[in-house]
Amino acid sequence: MPISADITNSVSERSLIMTEWVQPEHREIHDFLTQWGRWAVSHKVSGHCASMEHRYRSPQCWNDRDPRPEEPNLEIAIMIEGLMRIVPKVSRKILKLKYVAKADKRFTSQRLRFHPGKYDQLLYTARQIVLNLTRHKLAPTIHGRFNNLSLSDILSRSPA
């Protein structure tokens, strides 16, 4: 396979990942997890040599055409990071591969050694676990159904 075809395939796979369908009940937690993933990537320590050579940017790159993405919401990201410490191991790994590493279904199922057909259900379960933990963290006095209560409403009402 030529290199250009390989690059085209990887770009098309990335665009499919970005436009994937999320269940309506998980759209808000998906946004929270996306914030967490962007925060986790932005705080990753990269190994560089002690010299300053890695910071050099050639003159034609000083004015980037693509603006930097907006900064992740720190409050949401840190809250989700704290909750991830009590999420079961497999669910935590699935969410980390999905939102931090941006891995696709096939890679995740190979890496965690389960059948690719189970991926959607395992991802749904992992999101549901984090959603339940987030609801309990933000509204510990509310029990039962959270019918017309969104996470961002609770977050905006909670004292800082």
PDB file of C-alpha atoms in Angstrom:
ATOM      1  CA  MET A   1       0.000   0.000   0.000  1.00  0.00           C
ATOM      2  CA  PRO A   2       1.431   3.433  -0.878  1.00  0.00           C
ATOM      3  CA  ILE A   3       2.191   5.841   1.945  1.00  0.00           C
ATOM      4  CA  SER A   4      -0.351   8.409   0.695  1.00  0.00           C
ATOM      5  CA  ALA A   5      -3.136   5.817   0.912  1.00  0.00           C
ATOM      6  CA  ASP A   6      -2.076   4.971   4.470  1.00  0.00           C
ATOM      7  CA  ILE A   7      -2.197   8.666   5.441  1.00  0.00           C
ATOM      8  CA  THR A   8      -5.603   9.065   3.786  1.00  0.00           C
ATOM      9  CA  ASN A   9      -6.943   6.042   5.699  1.00  0.00           C
ATOM     10  CA  SER A  10      -5.695   7.364   9.036  1.00  0.00           C
ATOM     11  CA  VAL A  11      -7.239  10.802   8.361  1.00  0.00           C
ATOM     12  CA  SER A  12     -10.578   9.258   7.439  1.00  0.00           C
ATOM     13  CA  GLU A  13     -10.467   7.064  10.559  1.00  0.00           C
ATOM     14  CA  ARG A  14      -9.815  10.137  12.716  1.00  0.00           C
ATOM     15  CA  SER A  15     -12.752  11.990  11.155  1.00  0.00           C
ATOM     16  CA  LEU A  16     -14.994   9.006  11.901  1.00  0.00           C
ATOM     17  CA  ILE A  17     -13.859   9.023  15.519  1.00  0.00           C
ATOM     18  CA  MET A  18     -14.638  12.720  15.879  1.00  0.00           C
ATOM     19  CA  THR A  19     -18.165  12.422  14.453  1.00  0.00           C
ATOM     20  CA  GLU A  20     -19.221   9.235  16.185  1.00  0.00           C
ATOM     21  CA  TRP A  21     -22.747   8.980  17.542  1.00  0.00           C
ATOM     22  CA  VAL A  22     -23.153   9.225  21.317  1.00  0.00           C
ATOM     23  CA  GLN A  23     -26.284   8.048  23.117  1.00  0.00           C
ATOM     24  CA  PRO A  24     -28.527  10.984  24.147  1.00  0.00           C
ATOM     25  CA  GLU A  25     -28.261  10.115  27.843  1.00  0.00           C
ATOM     26  CA  HIS A  26     -24.454  10.212  27.616  1.00  0.00           C
ATOM     27  CA  ARG A  27     -23.917  13.389  25.595  1.00  0.00           C
ATOM     28  CA  GLU A  28     -23.178  15.541  28.627  1.00  0.00           C
ATOM     29  CA  ILE A  29     -20.820  13.039  30.266  1.00  0.00           C
ATOM     30  CA  HIS A  30     -19.170  12.616  26.847  1.00  0.00           C
ATOM     31  CA  ASP A  31     -18.434  16.363  26.904  1.00  0.00           C
ATOM     32  CA  PHE A  32     -17.069  16.082  30.451  1.00  0.00           C
ATOM     33  CA  LEU A  33     -14.873  13.123  29.454  1.00  0.00           C
ATOM     34  CA  THR A  34     -13.664  15.025  26.384  1.00  0.00           C
ATOM     35  CA  GLN A  35     -12.634  17.913  28.659  1.00  0.00           C
ATOM     36  CA  TRP A  36     -10.828  15.421  30.899  1.00  0.00           C
ATOM     37  CA  GLY A  37      -9.069  13.817  27.921  1.00  0.00           C
ATOM     38  CA  ARG A  38      -7.889  17.162  26.557  1.00  0.00           C
ATOM     39  CA  TRP A  39      -6.653  18.157  30.020  1.00  0.00           C
ATOM     40  CA  ALA A  40      -4.826  14.844  30.450  1.00  0.00           C
ATOM     41  CA  VAL A  41      -3.094  15.212  27.079  1.00  0.00           C
ATOM     42  CA  SER A  42      -2.132  18.834  27.740  1.00  0.00           C
ATOM     43  CA  HIS A  43      -0.544  17.910  31.080  1.00  0.00           C
ATOM     44  CA  LYS A  44       1.396  14.920  29.790  1.00  0.00           C
ATOM     45  CA  VAL A  45       5.101  15.233  30.433  1.00  0.00           C
ATOM     46  CA  SER A  46       7.056  14.742  27.255  1.00  0.00           C
ATOM     47  CA  GLY A  47      10.659  13.678  27.305  1.00  0.00           C
ATOM     48  CA  HIS A  48      13.026  16.219  25.797  1.00  0.00           C
ATOM     49  CA  CYS A  49      16.711  16.690  25.904  1.00  0.00           C
ATOM     50  CA  ALA A  50      18.124  19.296  28.267  1.00  0.00           C
ATOM     51  CA  SER A  51      18.912  21.699  25.431  1.00  0.00           C
ATOM     52  CA  MET A  52      16.439  24.208  24.040  1.00  0.00           C
ATOM     53  CA  GLU A  53      16.505  22.754  20.538  1.00  0.00           C
ATOM     54  CA  HIS A  54      13.071  21.172  20.904  1.00  0.00           C
ATOM     55  CA  ARG A  55      11.528  24.642  21.308  1.00  0.00           C
ATOM     56  CA  TYR A  56      12.834  25.995  18.003  1.00  0.00           C
ATOM     57  CA  ARG A  57      10.181  26.841  15.438  1.00  0.00           C
ATOM     58  CA  SER A  58      11.140  27.851  11.963  1.00  0.00           C
ATOM     59  CA  PRO A  59       9.930  31.311  10.846  1.00  0.00           C
ATOM     60  CA  GLN A  60       7.219  29.953   8.555  1.00  0.00           C
ATOM     61  CA  CYS A  61       5.582  28.262  11.567  1.00  0.00           C
ATOM     62  CA  TRP A  62       5.354  31.311  13.819  1.00  0.00           C
ATOM     63  CA  ASN A  63       1.864  32.199  12.704  1.00  0.00           C
ATOM     64  CA  ASP A  64      -0.069  28.980  12.875  1.00  0.00           C
ATOM     65  CA  ARG A  65      -3.018  28.716  10.536  1.00  0.00           C
ATOM     66  CA  ASP A  66      -4.802  26.422  12.956  1.00  0.00           C
ATOM     67  CA  PRO A  67      -5.548  28.237  16.197  1.00  0.00           C
ATOM     68  CA  ARG A  68      -4.970  26.389  19.446  1.00  0.00           C
ATOM     69  CA  PRO A  69      -8.021  24.583  20.732  1.00  0.00           C
ATOM     70  CA  GLU A  70      -9.729  26.201  23.681  1.00  0.00           C
ATOM     71  CA  GLU A  71      -8.363  25.309  27.087  1.00  0.00           C
ATOM     72  CA  PRO A  72     -10.164  22.449  28.826  1.00  0.00           C
ATOM     73  CA  ASN A  73     -12.349  23.312  31.802  1.00  0.00           C
ATOM     74  CA  LEU A  74      -9.997  22.690  34.729  1.00  0.00           C
ATOM     75  CA  GLU A  75     -12.763  22.199  37.306  1.00  0.00           C
ATOM     76  CA  ILE A  76     -14.471  19.486  35.252  1.00  0.00           C
ATOM     77  CA  ALA A  77     -11.201  17.810  34.297  1.00  0.00           C
ATOM     78  CA  ILE A  78      -9.926  17.554  37.862  1.00  0.00           C
ATOM     79  CA  MET A  79     -13.283  16.285  39.104  1.00  0.00           C
ATOM     80  CA  ILE A  80     -13.351  13.547  36.434  1.00  0.00           C
ATOM     81  CA  GLU A  81      -9.697  12.689  37.186  1.00  0.00           C
ATOM     82  CA  GLY A  82     -10.597  12.181  40.838  1.00  0.00           C
ATOM     83  CA  LEU A  83     -13.563   9.987  39.906  1.00  0.00           C
ATOM     84  CA  MET A  84     -11.441   7.897  37.529  1.00  0.00           C
ATOM     85  CA  ARG A  85      -9.485   6.618  40.512  1.00  0.00           C
ATOM     86  CA  ILE A  86     -12.536   4.642  41.700  1.00  0.00           C
ATOM     87  CA  VAL A  87     -13.798   3.480  38.290  1.00  0.00           C
ATOM     88  CA  PRO A  88     -13.222  -0.262  37.690  1.00  0.00           C
ATOM     89  CA  LYS A  89      -9.986  -1.085  35.862  1.00  0.00           C
ATOM     90  CA  VAL A  90     -11.391  -2.208  32.486  1.00  0.00           C
ATOM     91  CA  SER A  91     -13.814   0.727  32.273  1.00  0.00           C
ATOM     92  CA  ARG A  92     -11.047   3.161  33.211  1.00  0.00           C
ATOM     93  CA  LYS A  93      -8.751   1.734  30.525  1.00  0.00           C
ATOM     94  CA  ILE A  94     -11.469   1.922  27.869  1.00  0.00           C
ATOM     95  CA  LEU A  95     -12.192   5.564  28.718  1.00  0.00           C
ATOM     96  CA  LYS A  96      -8.501   6.441  28.807  1.00  0.00           C
ATOM     97  CA  LEU A  97      -7.879   4.854  25.403  1.00  0.00           C
ATOM     98  CA  LYS A  98     -10.993   6.548  23.981  1.00  0.00           C
ATOM     99  CA  TYR A  99     -10.652  10.079  25.357  1.00  0.00           C
ATOM    100  CA  VAL A 100      -6.930  10.506  26.087  1.00  0.00           C
ATOM    101  CA  ALA A 101      -5.218   8.341  23.464  1.00  0.00           C
ATOM    102  CA  LYS A 102      -8.067   8.776  20.915  1.00  0.00           C
ATOM    103  CA  ALA A 103      -7.789   5.081  20.015  1.00  0.00           C
ATOM    104  CA  ASP A 104     -10.349   3.439  17.769  1.00  0.00           C
ATOM    105  CA  LYS A 105     -12.563   0.451  18.508  1.00  0.00           C
ATOM    106  CA  ARG A 106     -10.272  -2.120  16.898  1.00  0.00           C
ATOM    107  CA  PHE A 107      -7.108  -0.955  18.669  1.00  0.00           C
ATOM    108  CA  THR A 108      -8.866  -0.746  22.054  1.00  0.00           C
ATOM    109  CA  SER A 109     -10.334  -4.241  21.773  1.00  0.00           C
ATOM    110  CA  GLN A 110      -6.982  -5.697  20.723  1.00  0.00           C
ATOM    111  CA  ARG A 111      -5.147  -3.867  23.491  1.00  0.00           C
ATOM    112  CA  LEU A 112      -7.595  -4.930  26.217  1.00  0.00           C
ATOM    113  CA  ARG A 113      -8.119  -8.386  24.686  1.00  0.00           C
ATOM    114  CA  PHE A 114     -11.850  -8.565  24.150  1.00  0.00           C
ATOM    115  CA  HIS A 115     -14.005  -9.118  21.078  1.00  0.00           C
ATOM    116  CA  PRO A 116     -14.620  -5.914  19.071  1.00  0.00           C
ATOM    117  CA  GLY A 117     -18.357  -6.640  19.194  1.00  0.00           C
ATOM    118  CA  LYS A 118     -18.312  -6.012  22.956  1.00  0.00           C
ATOM    119  CA  TYR A 119     -16.734  -2.556  22.602  1.00  0.00           C
ATOM    120  CA  ASP A 120     -19.947  -0.521  22.330  1.00  0.00           C
ATOM    121  CA  GLN A 121     -21.509  -2.152  25.387  1.00  0.00           C
ATOM    122  CA  LEU A 122     -18.329  -1.811  27.456  1.00  0.00           C
ATOM    123  CA  LEU A 123     -17.979   1.860  26.460  1.00  0.00           C
ATOM    124  CA  TYR A 124     -21.657   2.465  27.322  1.00  0.00           C
ATOM    125  CA  THR A 125     -21.161   0.827  30.732  1.00  0.00           C
ATOM    126  CA  ALA A 126     -17.977   2.813  31.410  1.00  0.00           C
ATOM    127  CA  ARG A 127     -19.693   6.100  30.544  1.00  0.00           C
ATOM    128  CA  GLN A 128     -22.663   5.149  32.723  1.00  0.00           C
ATOM    129  CA  ILE A 129     -20.370   4.427  35.680  1.00  0.00           C
ATOM    130  CA  VAL A 130     -18.699   7.831  35.356  1.00  0.00           C
ATOM    131  CA  LEU A 131     -22.091   9.517  34.863  1.00  0.00           C
ATOM    132  CA  ASN A 132     -23.432   7.959  38.078  1.00  0.00           C
ATOM    133  CA  LEU A 133     -20.290   8.872  40.017  1.00  0.00           C
ATOM    134  CA  THR A 134     -20.401  12.439  38.673  1.00  0.00           C
ATOM    135  CA  ARG A 135     -24.062  12.826  39.621  1.00  0.00           C
ATOM    136  CA  HIS A 136     -23.323  11.566  43.113  1.00  0.00           C
ATOM    137  CA  LYS A 137     -20.312  13.886  43.410  1.00  0.00           C
ATOM    138  CA  LEU A 138     -22.239  16.973  42.241  1.00  0.00           C
ATOM    139  CA  ALA A 139     -25.577  16.254  43.922  1.00  0.00           C
ATOM    140  CA  PRO A 140     -25.054  13.877  46.863  1.00  0.00           C
ATOM    141  CA  THR A 141     -28.500  14.612  48.340  1.00  0.00           C
ATOM    142  CA  ILE A 142     -30.488  13.750  45.214  1.00  0.00           C
ATOM    143  CA  HIS A 143     -31.354  10.071  44.860  1.00  0.00           C
ATOM    144  CA  GLY A 144     -33.248   8.145  42.191  1.00  0.00           C
ATOM    145  CA  ARG A 145     -33.984   9.561  38.755  1.00  0.00           C
ATOM    146  CA  PHE A 146     -32.257  12.696  37.474  1.00  0.00           C
ATOM    147  CA  ASN A 147     -34.970  13.477  34.904  1.00  0.00           C
ATOM    148  CA  ASN A 148     -34.598  17.169  34.079  1.00  0.00           C
ATOM    149  CA  LEU A 149     -31.302  17.748  35.828  1.00  0.00           C
ATOM    150  CA  SER A 150     -28.193  18.352  33.746  1.00  0.00           C
ATOM    151  CA  LEU A 151     -24.652  18.058  35.072  1.00  0.00           C
ATOM    152  CA  SER A 152     -23.694  21.554  33.916  1.00  0.00           C
ATOM    153  CA  ASP A 153     -26.679  23.031  35.814  1.00  0.00           C
ATOM    154  CA  ILE A 154     -25.585  21.272  39.002  1.00  0.00           C
ATOM    155  CA  LEU A 155     -21.981  22.361  38.420  1.00  0.00           C
ATOM    156  CA  SER A 156     -22.984  26.010  37.941  1.00  0.00           C
ATOM    157  CA  ARG A 157     -25.120  25.963  41.116  1.00  0.00           C
ATOM    158  CA  SER A 158     -22.534  24.243  43.323  1.00  0.00           C
ATOM    159  CA  PRO A 159     -20.545  26.563  45.599  1.00  0.00           C
ATOM    160  CA  ALA A 160     -16.963  27.040  44.525  1.00  0.00           C
TER     161      ALA A 160
END
